[in-house]
XYZ file of C-alpha atoms in Angstrom:
403
model
C 0.093 0.281 0.102
C 1.192 3.320 -0.846
C 0.589 4.751 2.508
C 2.695 1.958 4.271
C 5.567 3.706 3.694
C 7.461 6.428 5.953
C 7.913 9.197 3.429
C 9.780 11.538 5.548
C 12.397 8.776 6.217
C 12.330 8.097 2.582
C 13.240 11.549 1.754
C 15.976 11.637 4.509
C 17.480 8.600 2.891
C 17.565 10.325 -0.323
C 19.280 13.513 0.909
C 21.711 11.067 2.832
C 22.593 9.379 -0.580
C 23.178 12.711 -2.128
C 25.456 13.857 0.406
C 27.429 10.328 -0.282
C 27.755 10.944 -3.924
C 29.183 14.466 -2.926
C 31.594 13.514 -0.516
C 32.630 10.047 -2.233
C 32.969 11.944 -5.212
C 35.360 14.534 -3.648
C 37.379 12.344 -1.335
C 38.093 9.796 -3.414
C 39.227 11.689 -6.518
C 41.786 14.094 -4.478
C 44.811 13.591 -6.270
C 46.958 14.687 -3.193
C 45.289 12.459 -0.632
C 48.551 10.310 0.053
C 50.089 13.637 1.157
C 47.363 13.919 4.094
C 48.639 13.056 7.566
C 46.335 10.589 8.450
C 47.400 10.231 11.982
C 46.547 13.852 12.338
C 44.325 15.110 9.200
C 43.362 18.418 8.931
C 39.709 19.285 10.256
C 38.092 19.844 6.892
C 39.109 16.029 5.902
C 38.011 14.920 9.239
C 34.600 16.461 8.601
C 34.367 15.231 5.125
C 35.031 11.780 6.263
C 32.125 12.211 8.687
C 29.873 13.058 6.037
C 31.109 10.658 3.600
C 30.369 7.653 6.226
C 26.308 7.968 6.072
C 26.085 4.259 6.102
C 25.042 4.645 9.666
C 21.608 6.120 8.950
C 20.956 3.564 6.307
C 21.465 0.688 8.768
C 18.851 2.665 11.077
C 16.453 3.377 8.219
C 16.337 -0.326 7.069
C 15.844 -1.735 10.530
C 12.985 1.089 11.141
C 11.009 0.364 7.950
C 11.335 -3.532 8.263
C 10.409 -3.650 11.615
C 7.224 -1.753 10.865
C 6.647 -3.866 8.063
C 7.258 -7.208 10.079
C 4.642 -5.957 12.442
C 2.020 -5.087 9.941
C 2.557 -8.364 8.259
C 2.480 -10.028 11.611
C -1.338 -8.867 11.916
C -2.010 -10.806 8.794
C 0.081 -14.151 8.643
C 2.598 -16.114 10.344
C 5.635 -13.859 10.758
C 8.276 -16.624 10.341
C 7.677 -16.139 6.604
C 8.413 -12.545 7.179
C 11.604 -13.499 8.897
C 12.617 -15.821 6.180
C 12.072 -13.331 3.505
C 14.334 -10.894 5.207
C 17.051 -13.609 5.844
C 16.978 -14.017 1.874
C 16.921 -10.102 1.366
C 19.918 -10.024 3.850
C 21.531 -12.867 1.612
C 20.975 -10.570 -1.247
C 22.587 -7.540 0.386
C 25.564 -10.025 1.153
C 25.925 -10.813 -2.331
C 25.886 -7.183 -3.476
C 28.458 -6.139 -1.086
C 30.970 -8.292 -2.576
C 30.134 -7.194 -5.960
C 30.609 -3.557 -4.531
C 33.655 -4.492 -2.705
C 35.391 -6.116 -5.606
C 34.093 -4.948 -8.774
C 32.351 -1.378 -8.704
C 32.699 0.328 -5.437
C 35.078 3.005 -3.956
C 38.975 2.196 -3.043
C 40.647 2.668 -0.258
C 44.130 4.086 0.493
C 46.740 1.855 1.265
C 48.619 4.051 4.187
C 51.603 1.966 4.545
C 52.573 2.185 0.745
C 50.806 5.476 0.012
C 48.816 4.370 -2.747
C 45.212 3.436 -3.491
C 43.641 -0.120 -3.127
C 41.165 -0.219 -6.162
C 38.043 -2.006 -7.030
C 37.998 -3.647 -10.588
C 36.139 -0.727 -12.412
C 37.926 1.953 -10.498
C 41.293 0.498 -11.356
C 40.552 -0.419 -15.030
C 39.329 3.106 -15.956
C 42.203 4.656 -14.003
C 44.760 2.625 -15.337
C 43.156 1.984 -18.817
C 43.791 -1.834 -18.788
C 42.160 -4.687 -16.770
C 43.053 -4.292 -13.244
C 42.213 -7.077 -10.733
C 41.871 -6.051 -7.213
C 43.800 -7.222 -4.367
C 42.254 -9.955 -2.369
C 42.012 -7.822 0.720
C 39.014 -6.451 -0.786
C 37.233 -9.655 0.224
C 38.070 -8.762 3.831
C 36.694 -5.397 3.460
C 33.435 -4.424 5.452
C 30.465 -2.170 3.853
C 27.225 -0.553 4.680
C 25.562 -3.360 2.625
C 27.195 -5.897 4.656
C 25.998 -4.472 7.988
C 22.447 -3.783 6.614
C 22.602 -7.647 5.670
C 23.490 -9.083 9.065
C 21.367 -6.622 10.819
C 18.300 -7.600 8.692
C 19.130 -11.325 9.390
C 19.718 -10.672 13.135
C 16.814 -8.500 13.869
C 14.452 -10.132 11.662
C 14.814 -13.320 14.030
C 15.159 -11.475 17.302
C 11.611 -9.548 16.081
C 10.293 -13.312 15.479
C 10.973 -14.477 19.190
C 9.834 -11.332 20.519
C 6.556 -11.445 18.485
C 5.427 -15.152 18.600
C 2.583 -15.941 21.018
C 1.244 -12.642 20.828
C 4.432 -11.048 22.205
C 3.665 -7.956 20.280
C 1.191 -7.319 23.201
C 4.097 -6.974 25.742
C 5.232 -3.505 24.358
C 7.363 -2.944 27.416
C 9.433 -6.007 27.504
C 9.820 -5.608 23.769
C 11.371 -2.140 24.210
C 13.701 -3.292 26.995
C 14.741 -6.172 24.906
C 15.817 -3.931 21.916
C 16.994 -1.072 23.822
C 18.955 -2.258 26.545
C 21.029 -4.589 23.953
C 21.694 -1.823 21.682
C 22.778 0.394 24.351
C 25.164 -2.042 25.858
C 26.626 -3.150 22.427
C 27.258 0.544 21.410
C 28.671 1.327 24.754
C 30.848 -1.949 24.946
C 31.890 -1.870 21.133
C 35.382 -0.164 22.481
C 36.268 -3.660 22.372
C 36.788 -3.546 18.854
C 40.019 -1.512 19.754
C 41.776 -4.711 21.394
C 40.077 -7.432 19.034
C 41.003 -5.828 15.804
C 44.554 -7.451 16.222
C 42.488 -11.019 15.751
C 41.303 -9.865 12.308
C 44.790 -8.784 11.075
C 46.528 -11.794 12.530
C 43.956 -14.132 10.515
C 45.008 -12.309 7.348
C 48.409 -12.315 7.874
C 48.320 -16.159 8.746
C 46.099 -16.796 5.655
C 43.255 -17.899 7.740
C 40.547 -16.847 5.204
C 37.705 -18.252 6.997
C 38.304 -16.292 9.951
C 39.290 -13.349 7.963
C 35.889 -13.350 6.419
C 34.138 -13.869 9.634
C 36.117 -10.976 11.231
C 35.657 -8.681 8.585
C 32.128 -8.824 9.184
C 32.546 -8.107 13.154
C 35.335 -5.865 13.061
C 36.589 -4.607 9.701
C 36.510 -0.928 8.507
C 34.412 0.751 7.739
C 30.968 -0.752 9.213
C 31.847 -3.588 11.359
C 28.888 -5.229 13.577
C 30.728 -3.771 16.678
C 29.162 -1.062 16.956
C 26.920 -1.025 14.211
C 24.596 -4.000 15.251
C 23.472 -1.182 18.040
C 22.151 0.919 15.217
C 20.131 -1.954 14.182
C 18.679 -2.330 17.587
C 17.860 1.103 17.928
C 16.260 1.231 14.480
C 14.006 -1.725 15.491
C 13.155 -0.219 18.679
C 12.183 3.114 16.893
C 10.161 0.799 14.597
C 8.224 -0.777 17.128
C 7.497 2.746 18.709
C 6.387 3.949 15.605
C 3.931 0.849 14.855
C 2.405 1.283 18.368
C 1.761 5.080 17.685
C 4.195 5.942 20.746
C 5.352 9.322 19.548
C 5.662 10.328 23.359
C 8.344 7.599 23.674
C 10.168 8.854 20.639
C 10.214 11.960 22.534
C 10.810 11.046 25.940
C 13.529 8.065 25.353
C 14.933 8.121 21.797
C 15.587 11.767 21.875
C 17.499 11.862 25.415
C 19.264 8.674 24.149
C 20.409 10.548 20.905
C 21.488 13.520 22.867
C 23.544 11.438 25.323
C 25.307 9.643 22.490
C 26.153 12.973 20.614
C 27.331 14.396 24.274
C 29.373 11.204 25.079
C 30.825 10.842 21.407
C 31.600 14.504 21.325
C 33.567 14.569 24.842
C 35.516 11.485 23.406
C 36.041 13.231 20.073
C 37.722 16.360 21.610
C 40.048 14.155 23.917
C 41.789 11.916 21.531
C 43.831 12.646 18.478
C 41.895 12.922 14.856
C 42.081 10.071 13.065
C 39.643 8.672 10.158
C 39.753 4.958 9.814
C 41.822 3.239 12.459
C 40.332 1.132 14.997
C 41.216 3.537 17.739
C 38.956 5.340 20.655
C 38.711 8.427 18.245
C 36.979 5.884 15.834
C 34.873 4.380 18.977
C 33.612 7.890 19.994
C 33.071 9.018 16.504
C 30.714 6.307 16.017
C 28.935 7.156 19.302
C 28.319 10.648 18.016
C 27.076 9.467 14.640
C 24.537 7.015 16.150
C 23.224 10.008 18.515
C 23.102 12.261 15.304
C 21.386 10.027 12.991
C 18.752 9.156 15.978
C 18.085 12.744 16.327
C 17.644 13.270 12.489
C 15.346 10.252 12.333
C 12.914 11.331 15.177
C 13.043 15.124 13.802
C 11.938 13.687 10.456
C 9.164 11.410 11.627
C 7.801 14.001 14.383
C 8.156 17.217 12.465
C 7.725 16.259 8.646
C 5.904 13.105 8.199
C 2.295 14.735 8.534
C 3.418 17.669 6.489
C 2.210 16.123 3.026
C 2.468 19.474 1.300
C 6.329 19.837 2.201
C 7.007 16.184 1.428
C 5.321 16.515 -2.101
C 7.865 18.942 -2.991
C 10.926 17.041 -2.256
C 10.737 15.027 -5.490
C 14.401 14.881 -6.037
C 15.536 13.255 -2.825
C 12.387 10.866 -3.096
C 14.163 9.853 -6.756
C 17.328 9.208 -5.104
C 15.684 7.119 -2.357
C 13.518 4.959 -4.709
C 16.393 3.292 -6.412
C 18.945 4.065 -3.742
C 20.803 0.512 -4.078
C 21.116 0.926 -7.899
C 22.725 4.564 -7.413
C 24.986 3.175 -4.489
C 26.248 0.271 -6.664
C 26.890 2.741 -10.000
C 28.279 6.072 -8.379
C 31.685 4.814 -8.651
C 31.496 3.685 -12.290
C 29.574 7.104 -13.291
C 32.005 9.132 -11.231
C 35.168 7.566 -13.022
C 33.833 7.965 -16.529
C 33.348 11.897 -15.826
C 36.533 12.010 -14.122
C 38.272 10.877 -17.560
C 36.180 13.184 -19.339
C 37.034 16.084 -17.022
C 40.572 15.591 -17.248
C 40.723 15.866 -20.749
C 39.405 19.876 -20.244
C 40.946 20.636 -16.958
C 43.924 18.411 -16.162
C 44.580 19.839 -12.539
C 41.009 20.061 -11.421
C 41.597 17.215 -8.930
C 44.879 18.953 -7.081
C 42.871 21.004 -4.640
C 39.881 20.002 -2.308
C 37.748 22.586 -3.572
C 38.119 21.330 -7.342
C 37.033 17.944 -5.783
C 34.044 19.307 -3.996
C 32.857 21.056 -7.306
C 33.420 17.641 -8.976
C 31.097 16.054 -6.304
C 28.475 18.540 -6.897
C 28.600 18.119 -10.602
C 28.100 14.286 -10.063
C 24.959 15.127 -8.004
C 23.687 17.303 -11.090
C 24.647 14.324 -13.353
C 22.568 11.719 -11.377
C 19.484 14.190 -11.160
C 19.689 14.402 -14.807
C 19.847 10.514 -14.942
C 16.995 10.197 -12.562
C 14.550 12.944 -14.294
C 14.966 10.925 -17.318
C 14.575 7.275 -15.853
C 11.668 8.251 -13.580
C 9.571 8.608 -17.068
C 10.126 5.062 -17.296
C 9.406 4.107 -13.540
C 13.021 3.311 -12.981
C 12.510 0.171 -15.341
C 15.701 -2.278 -14.985
C 16.925 -0.916 -11.839
C 18.104 -3.392 -9.061
C 14.780 -2.128 -7.045
C 12.774 -3.145 -10.180
C 14.089 -6.618 -10.210
C 14.033 -6.977 -6.536
C 10.318 -6.311 -6.384
C 9.514 -8.902 -9.099
C 11.918 -11.335 -7.272
C 10.075 -11.148 -4.025
C 6.788 -10.945 -5.761
C 7.446 -14.536 -7.121
C 7.992 -15.739 -4.026
C 5.242 -14.437 -2.189
C 6.333 -11.050 -0.494
C 4.578 -7.780 -1.895
C 6.880 -5.198 -1.685
C 6.590 -0.987 -1.492
C 10.004 -0.458 -2.500
C 9.295 1.098 -6.084
C 5.770 2.823 -5.002
C 5.681 6.392 -5.479
C 2.965 8.621 -3.336
């Protein structure tokens, strides 16, 4: 049903994706990135890295919307079917995670040798010959892998909470989602000590453990702490379903403020870094969780009922509707236009301002693409095939619906 979607959150997701395109296209095209002191980077680079890592809000978003969907379906049928569907969805996200990390996605910096560690598409386009990625790509995390595992884990957590009329035990359910989320987030500093287990597994060619640890510990979106994002998303979804806006204000808002202040306190007292598994990173993820919680609650409480305002936000809604397709293709589009722009302005990527302008240009290109693609209702996007697939196995989807 069209009215089953949380439109304010759809639009927030679209806006987040636009920021991702802006900062991905900027950061990953900066020619002098290897000259940055990543042990103590400039404040602008730190802020840009914050803005580029919007994956956390997608994790919360996915668990909020899927929790509401689980609860609505639970009213009509055995919710074990929904848990199975979400497990299948999680498996598909894991598949796309590897496609992204190995073939289509962004690249990372090899800090030791000061050179980019590129995916197949990025390396091939930049080197103008087939460039196979390094084996390390198998062991990198991503927002897609963390969304996948959150979907799988939370779908079964909710299945056990809701069975035998568990939906009526609201207070118990809030505690069973809120307390684990809070504890996982606070205790996620354990990753600082456990990360060496991941590196040792890779160095000893223990690839099974390496892949396992890549989901739990590896950059940039390990389950420690991002499983907490999923638990809080499920908690918000449950409160929305129960129409407890009072709890969103009285519980989630203070929790969000706590994590913002707790994270900010730590950030100000530790040396600035970007990707190391250290205490700065730990406090940064606490700050981000609090910020994203507040943003989501603000969107739900202040914009969900403002139909006229939301109806004007058509461009973010375009980005939101086929967000997975855009996320998978944004590197390819960016690299193509990078080549074209270099033929006219060879030095545009020498300054961060030039790269930011290129990031803004990428957003404009995507708006043009989506304007024309929308006329065909985004036919042949990944979301288009996603809906067809799940319809065939018995699950209806609103992923491609428009109001």
